[in-house]
Short mmCIF file of C-alpha atoms in Angstrom, two decimals:
data_model
loop_
_atom_site.label_atom_id
_atom_site.label_comp_id
_atom_site.label_asym_id
_atom_site.label_seq_id
_atom_site.Cartn_x
_atom_site.Cartn_y
_atom_site.Cartn_z
CA UNK A 3 43.21 199.46 -160.31
CA UNK A 4 43.70 201.62 -157.24
CA UNK A 5 42.94 205.31 -157.06
CA UNK A 6 43.17 207.97 -154.39
CA UNK A 7 39.81 209.67 -154.40
CA UNK A 8 39.82 213.36 -153.48
CA UNK A 9 42.69 213.28 -151.03
CA UNK A 10 41.93 215.47 -148.02
CA UNK A 11 44.73 215.96 -145.50
CA UNK A 12 43.59 217.44 -142.20
CA UNK A 13 46.03 219.20 -139.87
CA UNK A 14 48.29 216.66 -138.20
CA UNK A 15 47.09 217.71 -134.75
CA UNK A 16 43.66 216.37 -135.76
CA UNK A 17 45.06 213.35 -137.60
CA UNK A 18 44.01 212.76 -141.19
CA UNK A 19 42.42 210.18 -143.39
CA UNK A 20 42.84 209.18 -147.00
CA UNK A 21 40.01 207.77 -149.15
CA UNK A 22 41.10 204.89 -151.41
CA UNK A 23 39.02 203.32 -154.18
CA UNK A 24 39.64 199.84 -155.63
CA UNK A 25 38.12 199.02 -159.04
CA UNK A 26 38.02 195.66 -160.86
CA UNK A 27 38.17 196.69 -164.56
CA UNK A 28 38.68 193.34 -166.31
CA UNK A 29 35.39 191.62 -165.46
CA UNK A 30 36.65 188.85 -163.15
CA UNK A 31 35.33 188.42 -159.62
CA UNK A 32 38.20 188.47 -157.11
CA UNK A 33 38.34 186.65 -153.77
CA UNK A 34 40.89 187.74 -151.16
CA UNK A 35 42.82 189.50 -153.93
CA UNK A 36 46.21 190.79 -152.73
CA UNK A 37 46.44 194.58 -153.18
CA UNK A 38 49.75 196.49 -153.05
CA UNK A 39 50.06 200.23 -153.57
CA UNK A 40 52.37 203.09 -152.67
CA UNK A 41 50.74 206.12 -151.05
CA UNK A 42 52.41 209.59 -150.87
CA UNK A 43 51.99 211.58 -147.66
CA UNK A 44 52.37 215.26 -146.87
CA UNK A 45 55.95 216.23 -145.93
CA UNK A 46 55.24 216.61 -142.21
CA UNK A 47 53.41 213.28 -141.87
CA UNK A 48 54.75 210.45 -139.81
CA UNK A 49 54.74 207.01 -141.41
CA UNK A 50 53.59 204.70 -138.63
CA UNK A 51 50.26 204.06 -136.91
CA UNK A 52 47.90 203.55 -139.85
CA UNK A 53 44.63 201.65 -139.88
CA UNK A 54 42.55 200.69 -142.95
CA UNK A 55 38.75 200.66 -142.90
CA UNK A 56 36.08 199.35 -145.24
CA UNK A 57 33.13 201.38 -144.05
CA UNK A 58 33.24 201.11 -140.24
CA UNK A 59 35.11 197.77 -140.26
CA UNK A 60 38.86 197.80 -139.76
CA UNK A 61 40.70 195.30 -141.97
CA UNK A 62 44.27 193.97 -141.63
CA UNK A 63 46.86 196.03 -143.48
CA UNK A 64 50.63 195.89 -143.70
CA UNK A 65 52.15 199.38 -143.81
CA UNK A 66 55.81 199.85 -144.72
CA UNK A 67 57.69 203.15 -144.81
CA UNK A 68 59.47 203.65 -148.15
CA UNK A 69 62.85 205.37 -148.43
CA UNK A 70 63.07 208.90 -149.81
CA UNK A 71 62.85 212.58 -148.99
CA UNK A 72 59.07 212.72 -149.42
CA UNK A 73 57.30 210.27 -147.10
CA UNK A 74 55.61 207.35 -148.85
CA UNK A 75 54.09 204.22 -147.39
CA UNK A 76 53.48 200.89 -149.06
CA UNK A 77 50.13 199.26 -148.29
CA UNK A 78 49.46 195.53 -148.53
CA UNK A 79 45.98 194.18 -147.86
CA UNK A 80 43.42 191.81 -149.35
CA UNK A 81 39.86 192.29 -150.52
CA UNK A 82 37.11 190.48 -152.40
CA UNK A 83 35.43 192.42 -155.20
CA UNK A 84 32.86 191.44 -157.85
CA UNK A 85 33.55 191.67 -161.58
CA UNK A 86 33.53 195.36 -162.64
CA UNK A 87 32.96 196.26 -158.99
CA UNK A 88 34.27 199.15 -156.92
CA UNK A 89 35.08 199.30 -153.21
CA UNK A 90 35.87 202.27 -151.02
CA UNK A 91 38.36 202.23 -148.15
CA UNK A 92 39.68 204.83 -145.74
CA UNK A 93 43.26 204.89 -144.48
CA UNK A 94 43.24 206.58 -141.07
CA UNK A 95 46.13 208.07 -139.14
CA UNK A 96 45.66 206.01 -135.96
CA UNK A 97 47.06 202.92 -134.31
CA UNK A 98 45.57 199.74 -135.83
CA UNK A 99 43.49 197.46 -133.59
CA UNK A 100 43.45 194.36 -135.85
CA UNK A 101 46.40 192.25 -136.88
CA UNK A 102 47.00 190.22 -139.99
CA UNK A 103 47.33 186.43 -139.88
CA UNK A 104 50.83 184.97 -139.96
CA UNK A 105 52.26 183.90 -143.31
CA UNK A 106 53.76 180.47 -143.87
CA UNK A 107 57.04 181.54 -145.45
CA UNK A 108 58.70 178.24 -146.21
CA UNK A 109 60.20 178.53 -149.68
CA UNK A 110 59.50 175.59 -151.96
CA UNK A 111 62.47 173.39 -152.83
CA UNK A 112 63.32 173.77 -156.48
CA UNK A 113 65.86 172.45 -158.91
CA UNK A 114 66.32 174.70 -161.90
CA UNK A 115 67.29 173.19 -165.26
CA UNK A 116 68.02 174.95 -168.55
CA UNK A 117 68.47 173.10 -171.83
CA UNK A 118 70.75 174.59 -174.52
CA UNK A 119 68.54 174.77 -177.62
CA UNK A 120 71.55 174.31 -179.90
CA UNK A 121 73.40 171.40 -178.27
CA UNK A 122 70.76 169.83 -176.02
CA UNK A 123 73.13 170.17 -173.03
CA UNK A 124 71.40 170.55 -169.64
CA UNK A 125 72.63 173.09 -167.11
CA UNK A 126 71.59 173.12 -163.45
CA UNK A 127 70.82 176.18 -161.34
CA UNK A 128 72.94 176.49 -158.19
CA UNK A 129 71.71 178.78 -155.37
CA UNK A 130 74.28 181.38 -154.26
CA UNK A 131 72.25 183.42 -151.75
CA UNK A 132 68.78 184.06 -150.38
CA UNK A 133 67.40 187.00 -148.42
CA UNK A 134 64.06 188.50 -147.43
CA UNK A 135 63.52 191.58 -149.61
CA UNK A 136 60.24 192.38 -147.91
CA UNK A 137 58.65 190.71 -144.92
CA UNK A 138 55.41 191.39 -143.10
CA UNK A 139 52.12 189.88 -141.95
CA UNK A 140 50.25 190.35 -145.26
CA UNK A 141 53.00 189.83 -147.88
CA UNK A 142 56.61 188.63 -147.81
CA UNK A 143 59.13 188.34 -150.68
CA UNK A 144 62.09 185.93 -150.62
CA UNK A 145 64.86 186.66 -153.16
CA UNK A 146 67.07 183.76 -154.30
CA UNK A 147 70.07 184.38 -156.57
CA UNK A 148 72.32 181.85 -158.23
CA UNK A 149 74.25 180.69 -161.26
CA UNK A 150 74.10 177.80 -163.72
CA UNK A 151 76.63 174.98 -163.92
CA UNK A 152 77.22 172.22 -166.47
CA UNK A 153 76.73 168.53 -165.66
CA UNK A 154 80.23 168.39 -164.16
CA UNK A 155 79.42 171.25 -161.76
CA UNK A 156 81.55 173.87 -163.53
CA UNK A 157 79.86 177.32 -163.42
CA UNK A 158 78.79 178.79 -166.77
CA UNK A 159 80.29 182.33 -166.81
CA UNK A 160 77.73 185.08 -167.35
CA UNK A 161 74.67 182.84 -166.91
CA UNK A 162 72.86 183.65 -163.64
CA UNK A 163 69.33 183.81 -162.24
CA UNK A 164 67.18 185.63 -159.70
CA UNK A 165 63.97 184.09 -158.36
CA UNK A 166 61.48 185.89 -156.12
CA UNK A 167 58.88 183.96 -154.08
CA UNK A 168 55.96 186.11 -152.91
CA UNK A 169 53.86 184.75 -150.02
CA UNK A 170 50.41 186.18 -149.13
CA UNK A 171 48.55 185.85 -145.83
CA UNK A 172 45.87 183.16 -145.86
CA UNK A 173 46.70 182.01 -149.40
CA UNK A 174 47.90 178.55 -150.46
CA UNK A 175 49.58 179.78 -153.64
CA UNK A 176 53.04 181.32 -153.95
CA UNK A 177 53.82 183.77 -156.74
CA UNK A 178 57.13 182.87 -158.41
CA UNK A 179 59.04 185.26 -160.68
CA UNK A 180 62.17 183.87 -162.34
CA UNK A 181 64.69 185.91 -164.33
CA UNK A 182 67.61 184.61 -166.35
CA UNK A 183 70.61 186.90 -166.71
CA UNK A 184 72.41 185.77 -169.84
CA UNK A 185 75.66 187.60 -170.57
CA UNK A 186 77.18 184.59 -172.31
CA UNK A 187 77.94 186.00 -175.76
CA UNK A 188 78.43 182.60 -177.43
CA UNK A 189 74.96 181.29 -176.47
CA UNK A 190 72.08 183.75 -176.26
CA UNK A 191 69.26 181.52 -177.53
CA UNK A 192 67.50 180.14 -174.42
#
């Protein structure tokens, strides 16, 4: 859970800072937990040159400007926090002096299979396209889209997929989200 504690915006000529509080409400100790949150800024604020501090220590943060009329930034960073613990951070309007480690963004090779529950027929996922939806030093997201084909390679109309691979700096795991888009009226039991 992330919260903005008593947001105080100073005049832009003086720069400004934003207190941020992270709370672990479930009761599980976290180690290098990836944190992602959108932060609104005052209308006249610029959206570059931000540094994140835990006390007096600057920590690596990925800051991305979000689209829209009102300026928002997306923060990505990592922290360790004990079960039911709370940590305080300060986002400062200044150029960062630390950089995040590079991410190994090699997508795993996958072969997707779906079995028709009615007939037992196996369909194979075929990749149509891949693109980086979001890419930075702390977190990157690769989007892969495709369709399913029968054993003869004929595409199954209306049966597609989207898979997103999320990579985090310094982590060995990859978060995988897979969605089936089933518009095939004859078979909707997968």
